[in-house]
Amino acid sequence: MATEVTAAQPSPAHLTPAQLLDKHRPTLDKALEAIRTRAYWSPHPEHPKAYGESAAPDGLAAFEALRGRRFALEQPGTDDWTGEEVSPYGPELGITYPHPDVDVLLPAMRAALPSWRDAGPEVRAAVCLEILARISARTHEFAQAVMHTSGQAFMMAFQAGGPHAQDRGLEAVAYAYAEQVRTPQQAPWSKPQGKRDPLELTKSFTAVPRGVALVIGCNTFPTWNGYPGLFASLATGNPVLVKPHPRAVLPLALTVQVAREVLAEAGFPADLVCLAVDKPGEGLAKTLAVRPEVRIIDYTGSTAFGDWLETHARQAQVFTEKAGVNTVVIDSTDDYKGMLSNLAFSLSLYSGQMCTTPQNLLIPRDGITTDAGPKTYDEVVSDLSGAVGGLLGDDARANALLGAIVNPQVEERIEAASGLGEVALASRAVANPEFPGATVRTPVIVKLDGAKPDTEAVYLAECFGPVSFAVAVDSAAAAVELLRRTVRDKGAMTVGAYTTDPEVERLVEDACLEECAQLSLNLTGGVYVNQTAAFSDFHGSGGNPAANAALCDGAFVANRFRTVEVRRPV
Amino acid sequence: MATEVTAAQPSPAHLTPAQLLDKHRPTLDKALEAIRTRAYWSPHPEHPKAYGESAAPDGLAAFEALRGRRFALEQPGTDDWTGEEVSPYGPELGITYPHPDVDVLLPAMRAALPSWRDAGPEVRAAVCLEILARISARTHEFAQAVMHTSGQAFMMAFQAGGPHAQDRGLEAVAYAYAEQVRTPQQAPWSKPQGKRDPLELTKSFTAVPRGVALVIGCNTFPTWNGYPGLFASLATGNPVLVKPHPRAVLPLALTVQVAREVLAEAGFPADLVCLAVDKPGEGLAKTLAVRPEVRIIDYTGSTAFGDWLETHARQAQVFTEKAGVNTVVIDSTDDYKGMLSNLAFSLSLYSGQMCTTPQNLLIPRDGITTDAGPKTYDEVVSDLSGAVGGLLGDDARANALLGAIVNPQVEERIEAASGLGEVALASRAVANPEFPGATVRTPVIVKLDGAKPDTEAVYLAECFGPVSFAVAVDSAAAAVELLRRTVRDKGAMTVGAYTTDPEVERLVEDACLEECAQLSLNLTGGVYVNQTAAFSDFHGSGGNPAANAALCDGAFVANRFRTVEVRRPV
């Protein structure tokens, strides 16, 4: 029988609110400044070496020590243990997690609410920042956990699963704090009455949480996509129940463990943050989503389940990030080589298993103008294929960029892609000497004629994974029209465009403003269309079918709490 | 055949953005300051005499000139004329309004969107403030229109339909402006790369509207309840289609007329604000609510239709204010006389036809303590009945407070009330010499024993109009428990409480924090539980079944627009 890893049992309240505020107020202020200026900022180092000499081996050892055991959390209402994570790199993790009796767990979480509500926005923000700081200190351990659940390569798991996710969590705390303190906690009110005495009241305003918040995690970015909702809800006073994807439990289980530890040390009920892991085929998310205690849901995943949540979880505020079809319009460029290498990287990173990876590359069939002379459609596709091939020619580099295929369905889509049209670049299986069990695949690029009606069903469906379509279109204007239709009907997390023509740039920009999509223009250097920076870039727009919310803005936090006013005569 | 009243045909763009900003920026800044401090503030005078010597007769004359005619608006897609308003004071208004062919009108409104979007948040705010300023200048005319559609007495129609409604509109503009400018329009971004050159981008952020916004007006407060949604949507860039209650068209038709006039003068399409009046039994609101162009809906009215909108208008952000059951807990007071007169006024104002009027007065069956000695349940009810009787004993004063009954259903509920329990105060019909056609009724107070199970169905149903229940409860604690259950199950726009006991005060406050209701404590002077002041008080909480939004906060505006980012290399 597996032995239990017991959560730390801290003595209660050895972190006072004053200590936490002293420690974290400067970081909160910088975050508040960053979301206002949108300038570059992060308190979380991106480089693995920044975490100290022994951090990498320590993190790996900590991860290894978690394997093959129970992951104990001392939550109420645990009625069983469950978990069957298998690393996309091969090994089974062998970790089991508490399975909840929701009739016990949810009331316990609800009971934890009042003291957290009464703590107020500033103390809640400070506690959230302490949680993030402790997660940050364990970034190497989290990187291993993200790598071995999502299949991301180490460096990406480290950065996207570590500092970038922590940034997004901190950003959400900053927005939540700012929103709650827009109204003062106390206000005097005096209304003149001419010659009579003024009417006078004192008013108090309290940010009150909605109830239990449910975070439904995804397989590919458990922390990056989970933290915004988790921290936005917690910072606005709501207990948070985290329901990870069954294949990516560990990164969020560690997060819950750290949150519970910090909450207890700060004198709050640990049950403000709990974990709910379902048994195979149980469908726990559906059960939880319609519970009356659950008043907020954050979800990242398939459109089908996102739509189900929006339709059925009517008692809750539902924030969804679903599927979309991302487009790049290729009209012209003054840096052909830069464009090709930038696109090649975007298509390759994490084998295209990102909600932000471009899928459809719209290229005029008569070709494009570039600083290297005019290029035909065939040349552009061939040169891009060459750029991808060059980028991934070396197996070590390919493994470092691609990571592992997250599930067999992605691999099936790669295989099926060759039947969808003329293959410009075939996918290659890359051997991974360190993890022979990993499925590592390079991208496939398929040529499609956008004017043929039967191809539309192909390129207008999301094909999640390393499959891109080079769609020949009649003109730049036709490309913009197709872009517009794609965003409107299918949604998009990202749009890219390459053009040196101000008129085409205007058309693309207008389409993005009208269909509500985030646009990256002429990226040829080290910034990629599929990457966004917290505090500066919005992830998704919340205004097209790919997502009903953006990370992170006022709307993402404003309805997670309500303000209750009490007015009294002076 | 009726002659047409043609809208003014201004020469286009004779109000430049710079002029509008010069004129209105100080007011906007004061509004922004007020929503931050929650101090008393209003730029709109409450006293009718503040509008000038001739304003009252001019307003009446302007109102009379509208009667018996077509109310022309030069909107596209008018396929008929409709309207059958009858003043609750008796006379038919005889005004007909354009009936829309929605297949023509909605696309025309959608086409007006881009130039309004491109104007930016500050110009939009200035245009909205000009609309409000012109409405303010015509407050006497609006007062007549509100009086003769809602049945409010003149002074209330003047204040609630005029300055208070304009305040709520301005408040919404201020919130909308603040929300949009939280993100700068342009931002440089530079990410250090160690010894390499930094990554540099310029980013632009544009607030983009969601689409056409629909405002579905109510009978009792056409402007007060209509302006927040109307101005919040318009200020965030959305064209607004106003669908008034068929019995209260004129105040919103005048509003649309003024808005169209100002928009055209400022060089924007007048079709950014249009009117949709339905024919009897047409159910136009249902048709409009599910149109794909309609992306925002603001609604005030019955729970049944509010629930229908929330369920069916899934393409839109839906803001609803529905029915609720408002409670006052009466535990103890140190100003018995003040409490009685305050409550008497609250029950009487506009014959209780306010969403904020108290319905259930919870009184311990063993009586309460007061500065005038202990009072039994019977004494409290009898003294309150006496206070109401005294307040309304004089017919002139009664008419000035009560106004007219808005529709026959309210009168039916008054008649039925006497069958619900022991009548402590019977309703009296008051003659109105000026308007003999008006139905004017004083409040009825019915005694109910809260411990009897069969009474619960009576007092837990909303009984809209001047019907209150004096519910005998076992104790203050039982009162709070019933309050809690009432808010949770039925919703509440307001809660009142009278107590000198800190423990009872704490219990009531806790219940309001947990069930999310706005609380007024120990009001004994000239502030009433059913009145809220814009810029300071929240109307509704958005956190209980009575309304899914509060007037006005960040959540009320934040999701009416989205932010589209365009990033480019430097």
Coordinates of N, CA, C and O in Angstrom, one line a residue, chain A residues 35-40 46 114 117 175 178-179 182-184 187-192 199 201 203 205-206 208 210 310-311 314 505 509 512-514 516-523 526-529 531-533 536-538 541-543 550 553-555 558-559 562-569, chain B residues 35-40 46 114 117 175 178-179 182-184 187-192 199 201 203 205-206 208 210 310-311 314 505 509 512-514 516-523 526-529 531 533 536-538 541-543 550 553-555 558-559 562-569:
Chain A
I35 N -0.3 46.8 -14.7 CA -1.6 46.6 -15.4 C -2.1 47.9 -15.9 O -2.9 48.0 -16.8
R36 N -1.6 49.0 -15.3 CA -2.1 50.4 -15.8 C -1.2 50.9 -17.0 O -1.7 51.4 -17.9
T37 N 0.1 50.6 -16.9 CA 1.0 51.1 -18.0 C 1.1 50.1 -19.1 O 1.4 50.4 -20.2
R38 N 0.9 48.8 -18.8 CA 1.1 47.7 -19.7 C 2.5 47.6 -20.1 O 2.9 47.0 -21.1
A39 N 3.4 48.1 -19.3 CA 4.9 48.0 -19.6 C 5.3 46.6 -19.2 O 4.6 45.9 -18.5
Y40 N 6.5 46.2 -19.7 CA 7.0 44.9 -19.3 C 7.3 44.9 -17.8 O 8.0 45.8 -17.3
E46 N 12.6 34.2 -15.3 CA 12.4 33.2 -16.3 C 13.5 32.2 -16.5 O 13.2 31.1 -17.1
P114 N -16.8 33.1 5.7 CA -16.9 34.4 6.4 C -15.6 35.0 6.9 O -15.4 36.2 6.8
R117 N -13.9 36.5 3.9 CA -14.6 37.7 3.5 C -14.2 38.9 4.4 O -13.9 40.0 4.0
Y175 N -5.8 42.8 -10.4 CA -7.1 43.3 -10.9 C -8.2 43.1 -9.8 O -9.1 44.0 -9.6
A178 N -7.7 45.8 -7.1 CA -8.1 47.2 -7.7 C -9.6 47.3 -7.7 O -10.2 48.3 -7.4
E179 N -10.3 46.2 -8.2 CA -11.7 46.3 -8.4 C -12.4 46.5 -7.0 O -13.4 47.2 -6.9
R182 N -12.1 50.0 -5.4 CA -12.7 51.2 -6.1 C -13.7 51.9 -5.2 O -13.9 53.1 -5.3
T183 N -14.4 51.1 -4.4 CA -15.3 51.7 -3.4 C -14.7 51.7 -2.0 O -14.1 50.7 -1.6
P184 N -14.7 52.8 -1.3 CA -14.1 52.8 0.0 C -14.8 51.9 1.0 O -16.0 51.6 0.8
A187 N -17.7 55.5 4.2 CA -17.8 56.8 3.6 C -18.9 57.6 4.3 O -19.9 57.1 4.6
P188 N -18.5 58.9 4.6 CA -19.6 59.8 5.2 C -20.4 60.3 4.0 O -19.9 60.4 2.9
W189 N -21.6 60.7 4.3 CA -22.5 61.2 3.2 C -23.3 62.3 3.9 O -24.0 62.1 4.9
S190 N -23.3 63.5 3.3 CA -24.0 64.6 3.8 C -24.7 65.4 2.7 O -24.0 65.9 1.8
K191 N -26.0 65.4 2.7 CA -26.7 66.0 1.6 C -27.4 67.3 2.1 O -28.2 67.3 3.0
P192 N -27.0 68.5 1.5 CA -27.5 69.8 1.9 C -29.0 69.8 1.8 O -29.6 69.2 0.9
L199 N -28.9 66.1 5.5 CA -29.1 64.7 5.8 C -27.8 64.0 5.9 O -26.9 64.2 5.0
L201 N -25.4 60.5 6.7 CA -25.3 59.1 7.0 C -23.9 58.7 7.0 O -23.0 59.3 6.4
K203 N -21.8 55.3 5.7 CA -22.0 54.1 4.8 C -20.8 53.2 4.9 O -19.7 53.7 4.9
F205 N -19.1 49.8 3.1 CA -19.2 49.0 1.8 C -18.3 47.7 2.0 O -17.1 47.9 2.3
T206 N -18.8 46.6 1.8 CA -18.1 45.4 2.0 C -18.1 44.5 0.7 O -19.2 44.3 0.2
V208 N -18.3 41.3 -0.9 CA -18.7 40.0 -0.5 C -18.5 39.0 -1.6 O -18.9 39.3 -2.7
R210 N -19.1 35.6 -4.0 CA -20.3 34.9 -4.5 C -20.6 33.6 -3.8 O -21.7 33.2 -3.6
E310 N -22.0 26.7 -19.9 CA -22.7 28.0 -20.1 C -24.2 27.8 -20.1 O -24.9 28.6 -19.6
T311 N -24.6 26.6 -20.6 CA -26.1 26.3 -20.7 C -26.6 25.9 -19.3 O -27.7 26.3 -19.0
R314 N -26.3 27.6 -14.5 CA -26.9 28.9 -14.5 C -26.8 29.6 -13.2 O -27.1 30.8 -13.1
E505 N -3.0 46.5 -43.9 CA -2.9 46.5 -42.4 C -4.2 47.1 -41.8 O -4.8 46.6 -40.8
E509 N -6.7 45.2 -39.3 CA -7.0 45.8 -38.0 C -8.5 46.0 -37.8 O -9.1 45.7 -36.8
C512 N -10.2 42.8 -37.0 CA -10.0 42.3 -35.6 C -10.7 43.2 -34.7 O -11.3 42.7 -33.7
L513 N -10.9 44.5 -34.9 CA -11.7 45.3 -34.1 C -13.1 44.9 -34.1 O -13.8 44.9 -33.1
E514 N -13.6 44.6 -35.3 CA -15.0 44.3 -35.5 C -15.4 42.9 -35.0 O -16.4 42.7 -34.5
C516 N -13.4 41.3 -32.9 CA -12.9 41.2 -31.5 C -11.9 40.1 -31.3 O -12.1 39.1 -30.7
A517 N -10.7 40.3 -32.0 CA -9.6 39.3 -31.9 C -8.3 40.1 -31.6 O -8.1 41.2 -32.1
Q518 N -7.4 39.4 -30.9 CA -6.1 40.1 -30.6 C -5.2 39.8 -31.7 O -4.9 38.7 -32.2
L519 N -4.5 40.9 -32.2 CA -3.7 40.9 -33.4 C -2.3 41.2 -33.2 O -1.9 42.1 -32.4
S520 N -1.4 40.3 -33.8 CA 0.0 40.6 -33.7 C 0.5 40.9 -35.2 O 0.2 40.0 -36.1
L521 N 1.1 42.0 -35.4 CA 1.5 42.4 -36.8 C 3.0 42.3 -37.0 O 3.8 42.8 -36.1
N522 N 3.3 41.7 -38.1 CA 4.7 41.7 -38.5 C 5.7 41.2 -37.5 O 6.8 41.8 -37.3
L523 N 5.4 40.2 -36.8 CA 6.4 39.6 -35.8 C 7.4 38.9 -36.5 O 7.2 37.9 -37.2
G526 N 11.9 37.9 -31.7 CA 11.8 37.0 -30.6 C 10.4 37.0 -29.9 O 10.3 36.4 -28.8
V527 N 9.5 37.7 -30.4 CA 8.1 37.6 -29.8 C 7.2 36.9 -30.8 O 7.3 37.1 -32.0
Y528 N 6.4 36.0 -30.3 CA 5.7 35.1 -31.1 C 4.2 35.3 -30.9 O 3.7 35.6 -29.8
V529 N 3.4 35.0 -32.0 CA 2.0 35.3 -31.9 C 1.3 34.4 -30.8 O 0.3 34.8 -30.2
Q531 N 2.4 33.7 -27.9 CA 2.8 34.0 -26.5 C 2.3 35.3 -26.1 O 2.4 36.3 -26.9
T532 N 1.8 35.4 -24.9 CA 1.4 36.7 -24.4 C 2.1 36.9 -23.0 O 2.4 36.0 -22.3
A533 N 2.3 38.2 -22.7 CA 2.9 38.5 -21.5 C 1.9 39.1 -20.5 O 1.2 40.0 -20.8
S536 N 0.6 43.0 -19.5 CA 0.7 43.8 -20.7 C -0.3 43.3 -21.8 O -1.1 44.0 -22.3
D537 N -0.2 42.0 -22.2 CA -1.0 41.5 -23.2 C -2.3 40.8 -22.7 O -2.2 40.1 -21.7
F538 N -3.4 41.0 -23.4 CA -4.6 40.3 -23.0 C -4.5 38.9 -23.8 O -4.2 38.8 -24.9
S541 N -9.9 37.6 -26.2 CA -10.6 38.9 -26.1 C -11.9 38.8 -25.3 O -12.4 39.9 -24.8
G542 N -12.5 37.6 -25.2 CA -13.8 37.5 -24.5 C -14.9 38.0 -25.4 O -16.1 38.0 -25.0
G543 N -14.6 38.3 -26.7 CA -15.6 38.8 -27.6 C -15.8 38.0 -28.8 O -16.5 38.5 -29.8
A550 N -11.4 37.5 -21.1 CA -10.0 37.8 -21.4 C -9.2 37.7 -20.2 O -9.6 38.0 -19.1
D553 N -8.8 41.2 -17.2 CA -9.3 42.6 -17.3 C -10.3 42.8 -16.2 O -10.5 41.9 -15.4
G554 N -10.9 43.9 -16.1 CA -11.9 44.2 -15.1 C -13.0 43.3 -15.1 O -13.5 42.8 -14.1
A555 N -13.5 42.9 -16.3 CA -14.7 42.1 -16.4 C -14.4 40.7 -15.9 O -15.3 40.0 -15.4
A558 N -14.7 41.6 -11.9 CA -15.7 42.5 -11.3 C -17.0 41.7 -10.8 O -17.6 42.2 -9.8
N559 N -17.3 40.6 -11.4 CA -18.5 39.9 -11.0 C -18.3 38.7 -10.1 O -19.2 37.9 -9.9
R562 N -19.6 40.9 -4.9 CA -20.7 42.0 -5.0 C -20.3 42.9 -3.8 O -19.6 42.5 -2.9
T563 N -20.9 44.1 -3.8 CA -20.6 45.0 -2.7 C -21.9 45.2 -1.9 O -22.9 45.6 -2.5
V564 N -21.8 44.9 -0.7 CA -23.0 45.2 0.2 C -22.8 46.4 1.0 O -21.7 46.6 1.6
E565 N -23.8 47.3 0.9 CA -23.7 48.6 1.6 C -24.6 48.5 2.9 O -25.7 48.0 2.8
V566 N -24.1 49.1 3.9 CA -24.9 49.3 5.2 C -24.9 50.8 5.5 O -23.8 51.4 5.6
R567 N -26.0 51.4 5.5 CA -26.0 52.8 5.8 C -26.8 53.1 7.1 O -27.8 52.4 7.4
R568 N -26.2 54.0 7.9 CA -26.7 54.3 9.2 C -26.7 55.8 9.4 O -25.9 56.5 8.9
P569 N -27.7 56.3 10.2 CA -27.6 57.8 10.5 C -26.3 58.0 11.3 O -25.8 57.1 12.0
Chain B
I35 N -17.9 58.8 -7.5 CA -18.0 57.3 -7.4 C -16.9 56.7 -6.6 O -17.0 55.6 -6.1
R36 N -15.8 57.5 -6.4 CA -14.7 57.0 -5.7 C -14.8 57.3 -4.2 O -14.5 56.5 -3.3
T37 N -15.3 58.5 -3.9 CA -15.5 58.8 -2.4 C -16.8 58.4 -1.9 O -17.0 58.3 -0.7
R38 N -17.8 58.2 -2.8 CA -19.2 57.9 -2.4 C -19.8 59.1 -1.6 O -20.8 58.9 -0.9
A39 N -19.3 60.3 -1.7 CA -19.8 61.5 -1.0 C -21.1 61.9 -1.8 O -21.3 61.6 -2.9
Y40 N -21.9 62.8 -1.1 CA -23.0 63.3 -1.8 C -22.6 64.2 -2.9 O -21.7 65.1 -2.7
E46 N -32.5 69.4 -7.7 CA -33.7 68.6 -7.3 C -35.0 69.5 -7.2 O -36.1 69.0 -7.3
P114 N -19.0 51.7 -36.2 CA -17.6 51.9 -36.3 C -17.2 53.4 -35.9 O -16.2 53.6 -35.2
R117 N -17.3 53.8 -32.2 CA -16.2 53.1 -31.6 C -14.9 53.9 -31.7 O -14.2 54.0 -30.7
Y175 N -18.7 55.4 -14.7 CA -18.1 54.0 -14.6 C -17.6 53.5 -15.9 O -16.5 52.9 -16.0
A178 N -14.3 55.3 -16.8 CA -13.2 54.8 -15.9 C -12.8 53.4 -16.4 O -11.6 53.1 -16.4
E179 N -13.7 52.6 -16.7 CA -13.4 51.2 -17.0 C -12.6 51.1 -18.3 O -11.6 50.4 -18.4
R182 N -8.8 52.3 -18.1 CA -7.9 51.6 -17.2 C -6.7 51.1 -18.0 O -5.6 50.9 -17.5
T183 N -7.0 50.8 -19.2 CA -5.9 50.3 -20.1 C -5.6 51.5 -21.0 O -6.5 52.1 -21.6
P184 N -4.3 51.9 -21.2 CA -3.9 53.0 -22.0 C -4.2 52.7 -23.5 O -4.3 51.5 -23.9
A187 N 0.9 51.7 -25.6 CA 1.9 51.4 -24.6 C 3.1 50.9 -25.3 O 3.0 50.0 -26.2
P188 N 4.3 51.4 -24.9 CA 5.5 50.7 -25.4 C 5.8 49.6 -24.4 O 5.3 49.5 -23.3
W189 N 6.5 48.6 -25.0 CA 6.8 47.4 -24.2 C 8.2 46.9 -24.5 O 8.6 46.8 -25.7
S190 N 9.1 46.8 -23.5 CA 10.5 46.5 -23.7 C 10.9 45.4 -22.7 O 10.9 45.7 -21.5
K191 N 11.2 44.2 -23.2 CA 11.6 43.1 -22.3 C 13.1 42.9 -22.4 O 13.6 42.5 -23.4
P192 N 13.8 43.1 -21.3 CA 15.2 42.9 -21.3 C 15.6 41.4 -21.7 O 14.9 40.5 -21.4
L199 N 13.6 42.8 -26.3 CA 12.4 42.7 -27.2 C 11.6 43.9 -27.1 O 11.2 44.3 -25.9
L201 N 8.1 46.1 -28.4 CA 6.9 46.2 -29.2 C 6.2 47.5 -28.8 O 6.4 48.1 -27.8
K203 N 2.2 48.6 -28.5 CA 0.9 48.0 -28.3 C -0.2 49.1 -28.3 O 0.0 50.1 -27.7
F205 N -4.4 49.6 -27.7 CA -5.5 48.9 -27.0 C -6.8 49.7 -27.4 O -6.8 50.9 -27.1
T206 N -7.8 49.1 -27.9 CA -9.0 49.8 -28.3 C -10.2 49.2 -27.6 O -10.4 47.9 -27.7
V208 N -13.7 48.1 -27.7 CA -14.6 47.8 -28.8 C -16.0 47.4 -28.2 O -16.0 46.6 -27.3
R210 N -19.8 45.7 -27.9 CA -20.2 44.3 -28.2 C -21.1 44.2 -29.4 O -21.1 43.2 -30.1
E310 N -32.8 35.7 -19.5 CA -31.6 35.1 -19.0 C -31.4 33.7 -19.7 O -30.3 33.3 -20.0
T311 N -32.5 33.0 -19.9 CA -32.4 31.7 -20.4 C -32.3 31.7 -21.9 O -31.5 30.9 -22.5
R314 N -29.1 34.1 -25.1 CA -27.7 33.6 -24.8 C -26.6 34.3 -25.5 O -25.4 34.3 -25.2
E505 N -28.1 43.9 15.7 CA -27.5 44.6 14.5 C -26.5 43.7 13.8 O -26.4 43.6 12.6
E509 N -26.7 42.4 10.0 CA -25.6 42.8 9.1 C -25.0 41.5 8.5 O -24.8 41.4 7.3
C512 N -27.2 40.1 5.8 CA -27.2 40.9 4.6 C -25.9 40.6 3.9 O -25.9 40.6 2.6
L513 N -24.8 40.5 4.6 CA -23.5 40.2 3.9 C -23.6 38.8 3.3 O -23.1 38.6 2.2
E514 N -24.2 37.9 4.0 CA -24.2 36.5 3.4 C -25.2 36.3 2.3 O -24.9 35.6 1.4
C516 N -26.3 38.9 0.6 CA -26.1 39.9 -0.4 C -27.2 40.8 -0.6 O -27.9 40.9 -1.7
A517 N -27.5 41.6 0.4 CA -28.6 42.6 0.3 C -28.2 43.9 0.9 O -27.4 43.9 1.8
Q518 N -28.7 45.0 0.3 CA -28.3 46.3 0.8 C -29.2 46.7 2.0 O -30.4 46.6 2.0
L519 N -28.5 47.2 3.1 CA -29.1 47.3 4.4 C -29.1 48.8 4.8 O -28.1 49.5 4.7
S520 N -30.3 49.3 5.2 CA -30.4 50.6 5.9 C -30.8 50.4 7.3 O -31.8 49.7 7.6
L521 N -30.0 50.9 8.2 CA -30.2 50.7 9.6 C -30.8 52.0 10.3 O -30.2 53.1 10.1
N522 N -31.8 51.8 11.1 CA -32.3 52.8 12.0 C -32.6 54.2 11.3 O -32.2 55.2 11.8
L523 N -33.2 54.1 10.1 CA -33.5 55.3 9.4 C -34.8 56.0 10.1 O -35.8 55.4 10.2
G526 N -34.9 62.0 7.3 CA -35.4 62.3 5.9 C -34.7 61.4 4.9 O -34.8 61.7 3.7
V527 N -34.1 60.3 5.3 CA -33.6 59.3 4.3 C -34.5 58.1 4.4 O -34.7 57.6 5.6
Y528 N -34.9 57.5 3.3 CA -35.8 56.4 3.4 C -35.2 55.2 2.7 O -34.4 55.2 1.8
V529 N -35.6 54.0 3.2 CA -35.1 52.7 2.8 C -35.3 52.5 1.3 O -34.5 51.9 0.6
Q531 N -35.2 54.8 -1.1 CA -34.5 55.7 -1.9 C -33.0 55.5 -1.9 O -32.4 55.3 -0.8
A533 N -29.2 57.1 -3.5 CA -28.6 58.3 -4.2 C -27.5 57.8 -5.1 O -26.6 57.1 -4.7
S536 N -23.3 57.3 -4.7 CA -23.0 56.9 -3.4 C -23.6 55.6 -3.0 O -22.9 54.6 -2.6
D537 N -24.9 55.4 -3.2 CA -25.6 54.2 -2.9 C -25.7 53.2 -4.1 O -26.0 53.7 -5.2
F538 N -25.5 52.0 -3.8 CA -25.8 50.9 -4.8 C -27.3 50.6 -4.8 O -27.9 50.4 -3.7
S541 N -28.0 44.6 -5.3 CA -26.7 44.1 -5.0 C -26.2 43.3 -6.2 O -25.0 43.1 -6.3
G542 N -27.1 42.7 -7.0 CA -26.6 41.8 -8.1 C -26.3 40.5 -7.5 O -25.8 39.6 -8.3
G543 N -26.5 40.2 -6.3 CA -26.1 39.0 -5.7 C -27.2 38.2 -5.0 O -27.0 37.2 -4.3
A550 N -26.0 45.5 -10.1 CA -26.2 46.6 -9.2 C -26.0 47.9 -10.0 O -25.2 47.9 -10.9
D553 N -21.9 49.7 -10.8 CA -20.5 49.3 -10.3 C -19.7 48.9 -11.5 O -20.2 48.9 -12.7
G554 N -18.5 48.4 -11.3 CA -17.6 48.0 -12.4 C -18.2 46.9 -13.2 O -18.1 46.9 -14.4
A555 N -18.8 45.9 -12.5 CA -19.4 44.8 -13.2 C -20.5 45.2 -14.1 O -20.8 44.5 -15.1
A558 N -18.2 46.6 -17.2 CA -16.9 46.1 -17.7 C -17.1 45.1 -18.9 O -16.3 45.0 -19.7
N559 N -18.3 44.4 -18.9 CA -18.5 43.5 -20.0 C -19.3 44.0 -21.1 O -19.7 43.2 -22.0
R562 N -15.1 45.1 -25.0 CA -13.9 44.3 -24.9 C -12.8 45.1 -25.4 O -12.9 46.1 -26.0
T563 N -11.6 44.7 -25.0 CA -10.4 45.4 -25.4 C -9.6 44.6 -26.5 O -9.3 43.5 -26.2
V564 N -9.4 45.2 -27.6 CA -8.7 44.6 -28.7 C -7.3 45.2 -28.7 O -7.1 46.4 -28.8
E565 N -6.3 44.3 -28.7 CA -4.9 44.7 -28.7 C -4.3 44.5 -30.0 O -4.5 43.4 -30.6
V566 N -3.5 45.4 -30.5 CA -2.7 45.2 -31.7 C -1.2 45.5 -31.3 O -0.9 46.5 -30.7
R567 N -0.4 44.5 -31.5 CA 1.0 44.7 -31.2 C 1.9 44.6 -32.4 O 1.6 43.8 -33.3
R568 N 2.9 45.5 -32.4 CA 3.8 45.6 -33.6 C 5.2 45.8 -33.1 O 5.4 46.4 -32.0
P569 N 6.1 45.3 -33.9 CA 7.5 45.6 -33.5 C 7.8 47.1 -33.6 O 7.1 47.8 -34.4

